[in-house]
PDB file of C-alpha atoms and ligand atoms in Angstrom:
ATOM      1  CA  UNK A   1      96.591  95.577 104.708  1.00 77.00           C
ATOM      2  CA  UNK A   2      94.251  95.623 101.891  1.00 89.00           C
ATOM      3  CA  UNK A   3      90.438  94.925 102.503  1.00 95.00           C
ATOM      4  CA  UNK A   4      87.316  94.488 100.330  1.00 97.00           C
ATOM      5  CA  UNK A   5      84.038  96.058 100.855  1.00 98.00           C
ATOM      6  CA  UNK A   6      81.112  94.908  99.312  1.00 98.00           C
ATOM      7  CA  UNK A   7      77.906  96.905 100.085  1.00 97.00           C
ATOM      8  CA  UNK A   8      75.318  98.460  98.236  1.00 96.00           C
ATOM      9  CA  UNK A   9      74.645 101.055 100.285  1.00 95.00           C
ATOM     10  CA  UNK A  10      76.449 104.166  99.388  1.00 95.00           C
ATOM     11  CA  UNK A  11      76.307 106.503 102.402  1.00 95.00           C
ATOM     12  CA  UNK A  12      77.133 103.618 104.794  1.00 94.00           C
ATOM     13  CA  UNK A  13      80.120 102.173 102.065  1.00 96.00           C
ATOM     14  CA  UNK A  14      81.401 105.960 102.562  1.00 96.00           C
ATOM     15  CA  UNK A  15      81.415 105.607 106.102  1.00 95.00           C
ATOM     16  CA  UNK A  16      82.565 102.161 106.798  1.00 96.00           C
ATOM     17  CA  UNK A  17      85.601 103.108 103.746  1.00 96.00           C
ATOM     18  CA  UNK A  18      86.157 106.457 105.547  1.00 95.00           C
ATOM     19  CA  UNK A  19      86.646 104.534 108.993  1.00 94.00           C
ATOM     20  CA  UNK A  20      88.920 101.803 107.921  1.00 94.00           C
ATOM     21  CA  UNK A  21      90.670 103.870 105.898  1.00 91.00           C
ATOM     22  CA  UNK A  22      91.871 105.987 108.483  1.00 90.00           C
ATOM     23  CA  UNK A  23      92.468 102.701 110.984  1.00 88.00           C
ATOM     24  CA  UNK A  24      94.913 102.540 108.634  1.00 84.00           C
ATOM     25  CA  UNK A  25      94.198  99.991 105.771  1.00 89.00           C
ATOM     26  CA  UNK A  26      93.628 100.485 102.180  1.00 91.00           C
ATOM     27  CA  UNK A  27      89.838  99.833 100.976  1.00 95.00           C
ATOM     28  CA  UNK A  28      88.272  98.230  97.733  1.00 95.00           C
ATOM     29  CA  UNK A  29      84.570  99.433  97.534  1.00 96.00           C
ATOM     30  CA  UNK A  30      82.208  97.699  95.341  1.00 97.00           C
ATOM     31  CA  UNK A  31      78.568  98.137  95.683  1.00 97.00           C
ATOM     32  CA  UNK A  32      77.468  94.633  93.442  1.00 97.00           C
ATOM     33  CA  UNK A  33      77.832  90.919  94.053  1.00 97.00           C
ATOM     34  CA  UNK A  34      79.285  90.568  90.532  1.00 97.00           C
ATOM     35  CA  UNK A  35      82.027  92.949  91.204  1.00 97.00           C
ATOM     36  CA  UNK A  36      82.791  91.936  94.764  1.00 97.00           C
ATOM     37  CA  UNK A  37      83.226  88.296  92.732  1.00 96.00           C
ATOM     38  CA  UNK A  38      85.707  90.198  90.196  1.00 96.00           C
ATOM     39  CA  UNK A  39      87.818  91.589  92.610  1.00 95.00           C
ATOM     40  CA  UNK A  40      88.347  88.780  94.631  1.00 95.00           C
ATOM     41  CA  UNK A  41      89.499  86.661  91.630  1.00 92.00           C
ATOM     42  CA  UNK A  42      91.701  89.280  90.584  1.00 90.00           C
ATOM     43  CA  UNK A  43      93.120  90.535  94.123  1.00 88.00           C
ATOM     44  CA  UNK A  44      94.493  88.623  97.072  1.00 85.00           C
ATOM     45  CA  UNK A  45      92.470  90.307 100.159  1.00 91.00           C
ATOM     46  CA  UNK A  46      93.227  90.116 103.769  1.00 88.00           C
ATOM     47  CA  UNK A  47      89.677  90.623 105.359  1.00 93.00           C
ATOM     48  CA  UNK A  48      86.385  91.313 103.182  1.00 96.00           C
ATOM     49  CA  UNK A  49      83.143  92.757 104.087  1.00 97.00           C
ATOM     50  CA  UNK A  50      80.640  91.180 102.536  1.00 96.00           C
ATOM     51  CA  UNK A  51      76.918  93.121 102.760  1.00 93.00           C
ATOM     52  CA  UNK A  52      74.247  90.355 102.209  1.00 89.00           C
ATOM     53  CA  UNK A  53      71.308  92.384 100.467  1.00 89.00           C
ATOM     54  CA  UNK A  54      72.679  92.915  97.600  1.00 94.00           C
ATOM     55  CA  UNK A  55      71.092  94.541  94.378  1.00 96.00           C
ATOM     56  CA  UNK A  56      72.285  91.397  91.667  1.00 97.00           C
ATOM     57  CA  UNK A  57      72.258  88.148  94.505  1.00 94.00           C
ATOM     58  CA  UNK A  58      72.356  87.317  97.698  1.00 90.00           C
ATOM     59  CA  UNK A  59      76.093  87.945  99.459  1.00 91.00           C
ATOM     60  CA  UNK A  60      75.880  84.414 100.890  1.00 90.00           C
ATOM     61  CA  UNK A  61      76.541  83.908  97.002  1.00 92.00           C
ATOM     62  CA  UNK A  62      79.822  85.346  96.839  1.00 94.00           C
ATOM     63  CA  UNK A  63      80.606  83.782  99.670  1.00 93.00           C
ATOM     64  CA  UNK A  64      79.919  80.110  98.978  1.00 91.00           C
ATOM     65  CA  UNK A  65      81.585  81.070  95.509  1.00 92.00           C
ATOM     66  CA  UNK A  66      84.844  82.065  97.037  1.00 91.00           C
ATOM     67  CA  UNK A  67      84.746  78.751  99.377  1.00 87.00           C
ATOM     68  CA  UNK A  68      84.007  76.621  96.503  1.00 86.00           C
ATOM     69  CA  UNK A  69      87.200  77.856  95.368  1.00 87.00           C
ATOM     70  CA  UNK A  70      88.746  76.520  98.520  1.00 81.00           C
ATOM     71  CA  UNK A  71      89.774  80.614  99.116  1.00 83.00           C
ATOM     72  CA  UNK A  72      89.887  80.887 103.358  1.00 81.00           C
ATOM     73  CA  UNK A  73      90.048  84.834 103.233  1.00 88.00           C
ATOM     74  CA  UNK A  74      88.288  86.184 106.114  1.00 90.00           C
ATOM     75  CA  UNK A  75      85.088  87.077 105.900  1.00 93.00           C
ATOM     76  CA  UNK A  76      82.609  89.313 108.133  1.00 93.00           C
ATOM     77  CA  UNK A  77      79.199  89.304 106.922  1.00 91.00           C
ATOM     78  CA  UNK A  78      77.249  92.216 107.409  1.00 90.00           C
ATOM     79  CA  UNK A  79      73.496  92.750 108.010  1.00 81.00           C
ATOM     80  CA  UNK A  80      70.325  94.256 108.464  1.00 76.00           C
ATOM     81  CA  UNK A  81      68.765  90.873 108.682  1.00 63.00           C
ATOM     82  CA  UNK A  82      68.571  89.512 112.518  1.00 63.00           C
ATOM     83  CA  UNK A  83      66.660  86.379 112.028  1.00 61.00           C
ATOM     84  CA  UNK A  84      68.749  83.360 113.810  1.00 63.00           C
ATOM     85  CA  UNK A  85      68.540  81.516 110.197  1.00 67.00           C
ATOM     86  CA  UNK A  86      70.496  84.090 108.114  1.00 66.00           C
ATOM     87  CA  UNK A  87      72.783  84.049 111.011  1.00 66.00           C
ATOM     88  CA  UNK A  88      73.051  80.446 111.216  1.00 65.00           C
ATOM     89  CA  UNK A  89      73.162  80.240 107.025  1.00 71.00           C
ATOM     90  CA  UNK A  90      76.078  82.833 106.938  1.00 69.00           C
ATOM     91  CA  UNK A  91      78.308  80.811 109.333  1.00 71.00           C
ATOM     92  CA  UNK A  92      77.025  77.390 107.651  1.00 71.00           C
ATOM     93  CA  UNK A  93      78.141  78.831 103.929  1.00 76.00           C
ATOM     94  CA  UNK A  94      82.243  80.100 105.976  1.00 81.00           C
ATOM     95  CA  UNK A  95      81.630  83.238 107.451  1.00 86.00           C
ATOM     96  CA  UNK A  96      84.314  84.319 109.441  1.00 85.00           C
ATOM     97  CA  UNK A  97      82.221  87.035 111.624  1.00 84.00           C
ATOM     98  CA  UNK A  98      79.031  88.587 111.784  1.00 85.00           C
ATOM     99  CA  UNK A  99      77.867  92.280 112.353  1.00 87.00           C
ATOM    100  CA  UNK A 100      74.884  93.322 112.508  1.00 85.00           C
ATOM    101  CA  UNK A 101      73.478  97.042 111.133  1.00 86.00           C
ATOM    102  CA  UNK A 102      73.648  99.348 112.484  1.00 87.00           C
ATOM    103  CA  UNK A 103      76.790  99.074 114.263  1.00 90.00           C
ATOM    104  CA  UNK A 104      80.205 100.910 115.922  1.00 92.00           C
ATOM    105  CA  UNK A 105      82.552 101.924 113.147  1.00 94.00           C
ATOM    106  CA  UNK A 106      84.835 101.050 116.419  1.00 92.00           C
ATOM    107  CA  UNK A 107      83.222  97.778 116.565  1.00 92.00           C
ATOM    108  CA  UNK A 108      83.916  96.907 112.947  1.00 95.00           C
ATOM    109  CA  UNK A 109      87.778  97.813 113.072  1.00 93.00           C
ATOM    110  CA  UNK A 110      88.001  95.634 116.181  1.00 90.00           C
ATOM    111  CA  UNK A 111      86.521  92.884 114.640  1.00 90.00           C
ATOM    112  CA  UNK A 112      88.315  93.155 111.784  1.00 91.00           C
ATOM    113  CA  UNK A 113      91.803  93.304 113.303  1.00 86.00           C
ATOM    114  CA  UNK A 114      90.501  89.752 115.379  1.00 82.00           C
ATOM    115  CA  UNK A 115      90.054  88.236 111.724  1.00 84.00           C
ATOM    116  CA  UNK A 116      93.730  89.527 110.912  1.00 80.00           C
ATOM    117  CA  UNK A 117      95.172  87.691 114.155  1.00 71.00           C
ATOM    118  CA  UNK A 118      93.548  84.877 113.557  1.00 63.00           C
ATOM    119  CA  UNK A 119      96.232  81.461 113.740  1.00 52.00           C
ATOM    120  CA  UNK A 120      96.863  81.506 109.948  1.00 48.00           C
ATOM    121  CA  UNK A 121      96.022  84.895 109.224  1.00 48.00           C
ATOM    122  CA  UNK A 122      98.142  87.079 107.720  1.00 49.00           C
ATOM    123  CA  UNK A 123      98.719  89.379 110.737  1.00 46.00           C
ATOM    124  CA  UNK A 124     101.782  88.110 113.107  1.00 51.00           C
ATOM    125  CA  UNK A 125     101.679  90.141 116.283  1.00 68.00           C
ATOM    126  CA  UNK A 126     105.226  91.375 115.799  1.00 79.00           C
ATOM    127  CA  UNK A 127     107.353  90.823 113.678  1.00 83.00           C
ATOM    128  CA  UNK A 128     111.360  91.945 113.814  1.00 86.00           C
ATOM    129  CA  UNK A 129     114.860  91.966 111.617  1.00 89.00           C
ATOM    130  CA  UNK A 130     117.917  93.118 113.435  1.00 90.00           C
ATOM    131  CA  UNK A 131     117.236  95.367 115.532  1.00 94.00           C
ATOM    132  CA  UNK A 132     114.359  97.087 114.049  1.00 94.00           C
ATOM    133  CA  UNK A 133     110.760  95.595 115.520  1.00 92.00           C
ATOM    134  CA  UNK A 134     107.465  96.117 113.968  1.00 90.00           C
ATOM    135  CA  UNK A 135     103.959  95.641 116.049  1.00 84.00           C
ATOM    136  CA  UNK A 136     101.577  94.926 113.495  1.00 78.00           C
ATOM    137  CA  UNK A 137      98.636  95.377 115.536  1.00 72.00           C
ATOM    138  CA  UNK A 138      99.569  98.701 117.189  1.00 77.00           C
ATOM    139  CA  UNK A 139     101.422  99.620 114.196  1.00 84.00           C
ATOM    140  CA  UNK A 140     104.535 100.843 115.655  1.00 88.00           C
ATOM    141  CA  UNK A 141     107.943  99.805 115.070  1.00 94.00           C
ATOM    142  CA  UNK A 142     110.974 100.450 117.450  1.00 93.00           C
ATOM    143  CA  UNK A 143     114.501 100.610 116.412  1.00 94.00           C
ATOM    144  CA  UNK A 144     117.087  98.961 119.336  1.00 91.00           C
ATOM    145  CA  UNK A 145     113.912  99.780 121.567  1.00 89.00           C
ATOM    146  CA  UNK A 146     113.189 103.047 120.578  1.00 92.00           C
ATOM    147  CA  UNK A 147     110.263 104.401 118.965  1.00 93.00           C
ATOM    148  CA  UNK A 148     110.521 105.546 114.863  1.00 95.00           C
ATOM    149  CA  UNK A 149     107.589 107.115 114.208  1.00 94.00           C
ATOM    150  CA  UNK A 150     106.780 106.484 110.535  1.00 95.00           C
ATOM    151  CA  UNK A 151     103.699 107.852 108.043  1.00 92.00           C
ATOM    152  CA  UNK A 152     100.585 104.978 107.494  1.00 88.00           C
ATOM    153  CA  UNK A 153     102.310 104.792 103.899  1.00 90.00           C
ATOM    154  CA  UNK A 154     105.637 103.620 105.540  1.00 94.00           C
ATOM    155  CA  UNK A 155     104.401 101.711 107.488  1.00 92.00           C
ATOM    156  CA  UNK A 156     102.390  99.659 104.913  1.00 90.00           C
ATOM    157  CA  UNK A 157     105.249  99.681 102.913  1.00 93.00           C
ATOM    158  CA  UNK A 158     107.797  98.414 105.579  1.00 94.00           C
ATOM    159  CA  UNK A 159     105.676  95.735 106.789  1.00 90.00           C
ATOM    160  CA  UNK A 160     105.398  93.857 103.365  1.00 88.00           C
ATOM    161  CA  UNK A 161     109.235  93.937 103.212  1.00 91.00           C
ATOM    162  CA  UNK A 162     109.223  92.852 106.654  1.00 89.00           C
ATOM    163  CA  UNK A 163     106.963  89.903 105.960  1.00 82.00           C
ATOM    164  CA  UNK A 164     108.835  88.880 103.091  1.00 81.00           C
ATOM    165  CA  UNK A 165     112.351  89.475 104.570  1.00 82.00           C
ATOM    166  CA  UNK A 166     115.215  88.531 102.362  1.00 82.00           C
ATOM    167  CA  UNK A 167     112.820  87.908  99.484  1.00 83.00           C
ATOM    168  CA  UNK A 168     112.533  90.020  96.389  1.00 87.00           C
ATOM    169  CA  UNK A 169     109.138  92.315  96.796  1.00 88.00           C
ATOM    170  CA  UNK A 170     108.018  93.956  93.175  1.00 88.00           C
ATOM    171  CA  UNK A 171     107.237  97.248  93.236  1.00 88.00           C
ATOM    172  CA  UNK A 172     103.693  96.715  92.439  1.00 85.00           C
ATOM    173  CA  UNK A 173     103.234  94.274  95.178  1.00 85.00           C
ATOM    174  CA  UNK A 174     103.795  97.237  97.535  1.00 89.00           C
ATOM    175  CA  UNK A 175     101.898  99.560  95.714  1.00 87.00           C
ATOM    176  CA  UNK A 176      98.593  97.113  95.808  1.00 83.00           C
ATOM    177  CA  UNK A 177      99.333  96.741  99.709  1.00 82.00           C
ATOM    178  CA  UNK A 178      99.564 100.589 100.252  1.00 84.00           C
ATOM    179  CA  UNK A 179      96.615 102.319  97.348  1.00 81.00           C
ATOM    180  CA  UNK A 180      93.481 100.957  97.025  1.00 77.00           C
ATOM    181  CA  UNK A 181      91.686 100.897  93.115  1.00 71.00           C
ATOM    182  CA  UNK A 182      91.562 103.919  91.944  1.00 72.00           C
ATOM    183  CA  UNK A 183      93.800 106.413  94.329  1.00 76.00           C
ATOM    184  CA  UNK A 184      96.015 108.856  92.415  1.00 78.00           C
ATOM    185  CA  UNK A 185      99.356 107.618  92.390  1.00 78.00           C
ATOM    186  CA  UNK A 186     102.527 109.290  90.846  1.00 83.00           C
ATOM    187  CA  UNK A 187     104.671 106.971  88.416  1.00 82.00           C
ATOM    188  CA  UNK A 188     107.771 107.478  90.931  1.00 89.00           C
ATOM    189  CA  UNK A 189     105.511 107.249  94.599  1.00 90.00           C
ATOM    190  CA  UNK A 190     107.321 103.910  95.347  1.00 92.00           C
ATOM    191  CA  UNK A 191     110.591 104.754  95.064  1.00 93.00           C
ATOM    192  CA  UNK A 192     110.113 108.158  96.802  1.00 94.00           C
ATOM    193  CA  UNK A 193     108.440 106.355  99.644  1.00 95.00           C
ATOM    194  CA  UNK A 194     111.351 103.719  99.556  1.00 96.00           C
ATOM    195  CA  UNK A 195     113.980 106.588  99.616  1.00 96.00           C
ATOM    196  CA  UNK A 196     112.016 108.381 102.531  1.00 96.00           C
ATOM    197  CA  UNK A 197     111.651 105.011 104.392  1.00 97.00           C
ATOM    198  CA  UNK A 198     115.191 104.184 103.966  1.00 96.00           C
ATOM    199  CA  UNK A 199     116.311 107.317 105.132  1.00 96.00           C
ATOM    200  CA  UNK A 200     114.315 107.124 108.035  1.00 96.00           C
ATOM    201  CA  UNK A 201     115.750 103.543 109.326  1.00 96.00           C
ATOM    202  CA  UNK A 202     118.947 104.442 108.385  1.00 95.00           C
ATOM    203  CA  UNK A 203     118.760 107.830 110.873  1.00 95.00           C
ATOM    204  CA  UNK A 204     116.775 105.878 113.553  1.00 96.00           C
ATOM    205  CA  UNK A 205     119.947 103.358 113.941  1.00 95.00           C
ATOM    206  CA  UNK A 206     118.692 100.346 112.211  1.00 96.00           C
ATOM    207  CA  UNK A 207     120.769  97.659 111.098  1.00 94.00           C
ATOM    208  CA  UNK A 208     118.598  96.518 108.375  1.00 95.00           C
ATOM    209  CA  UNK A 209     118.862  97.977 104.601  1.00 94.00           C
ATOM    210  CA  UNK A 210     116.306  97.691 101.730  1.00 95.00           C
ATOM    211  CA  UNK A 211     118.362  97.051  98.439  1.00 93.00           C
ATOM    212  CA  UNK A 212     116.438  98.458  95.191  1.00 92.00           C
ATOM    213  CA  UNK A 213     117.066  95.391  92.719  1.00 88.00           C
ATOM    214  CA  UNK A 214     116.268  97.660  89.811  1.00 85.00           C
ATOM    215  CA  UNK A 215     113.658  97.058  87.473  1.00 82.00           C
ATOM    216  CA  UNK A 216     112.700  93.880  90.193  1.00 85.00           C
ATOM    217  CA  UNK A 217     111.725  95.373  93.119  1.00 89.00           C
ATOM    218  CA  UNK A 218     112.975  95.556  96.743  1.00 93.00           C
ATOM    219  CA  UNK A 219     114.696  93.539  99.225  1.00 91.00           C
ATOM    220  CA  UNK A 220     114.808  93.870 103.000  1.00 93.00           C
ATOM    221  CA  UNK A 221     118.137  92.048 104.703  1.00 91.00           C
ATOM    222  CA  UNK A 222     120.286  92.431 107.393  1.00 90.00           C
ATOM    223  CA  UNK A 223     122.793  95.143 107.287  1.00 86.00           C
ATOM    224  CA  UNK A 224     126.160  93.891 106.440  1.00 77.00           C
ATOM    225  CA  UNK A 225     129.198  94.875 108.546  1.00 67.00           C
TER     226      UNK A 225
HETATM  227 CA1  LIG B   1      72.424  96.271 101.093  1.00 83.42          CA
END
């Protein structure tokens, strides 16, 4: 689950990166309105966090630029500002959500994880193939009922093959789900983490397999007898 953060502020865009990131998702940080714009024509984003003081414009900016582009990606507009207008103006111009500094790191995750339920987000509860069952909001996944514990990089990994089950996933589709801009990444970290997660279904009893289409990219199906 990759998420965009746009905010100025660099202590709090430490802490609010530090705190997702260890919820579990991977996190673009950009402190400018003009980069926050860049990445979200280049990147596909499940939730952003859009800061509205910004140095170069106002974050309502971005925000009615990405609707004029008919883009629905979540958005949850934070602030310092607790005037009923900007409120009003943020949810006017497609704001998803609203927080208001300062607030719970908890609080934040929380909200964010509504925005990934949402009908039409990109978060089903659960998904499953075979036997093998993935909870995408506890992330856990069970194998004939039973627990497999997997790494956050697994897990990442397993549930865009999940989501695109019996589809054709590129290798760098699952690396920009799993590393945000920036993170050190081996040339070979994909297929290790493909071996390792294959292994690890394959142990647990599952009677899915993940076929390396080489040079393509992966494929999730159903075990055949
Ligand atoms: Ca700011």
């Amino acid at each position: 689950m990759r998420l965009l953060l746009i905010e100025d502020n660099d202590r709090l865009a430490g802490f609010i990166a530090a705190g997702l990131g260890k919820a579990g998702f991977a996190v673009d940080q950009v402190a400018t309105a003009a980069d926050g714009e860049a990445a979200l024509r280049s990147m596909r984003y499940e939730v952003v966090i859009l800061d509205l003081g910004l140095p170069d414009a106002d974050g309502l900016t971005v925000l009615a630029a990405l609707r004029g582009r008919g883009d629905s990606t979540s958005v949850i507009v934070l602030t310092a500002r607790d005037g009923v207008g900007d409120r009003v103006a943020g949810l006017n111009q497609g704001a998803d959500d609203y927080l208001l500094k300062p607030f719970a790191m908890e609080e934040l995750i929380a909200r964010v994880r509504v925005q990934l339920r949402r009908p039409g987000g990109n978060l089903g509860l659960c998904l499953t193939q075979g036997n093998l069952l993935f909870d995408t909001v506890a992330r856990q996944t069970r194998v004939a009922g039973q627990p497999l514990v997997l790494t956050r990089r697994e897990l990442d990994a397993l549930e865009v093959l999940m989501r695109r089950a019996g589809r054709v996933v590129s290798k760098v589709a699952i690396e920009e789900a799993i590393y945000a801009f920036g993170e050190e990444l081996e040339s070979n970290a994909i297929e290790v983490l493909i071996h390792r997660l294959r292994k690890r279904l394959q142990s647990a009893g599952a009677d899915v397999v993940i076929q390396t289409l080489r040079g393509v990219g992966y494929l999730l199906a159903d075990k055949t007898p």
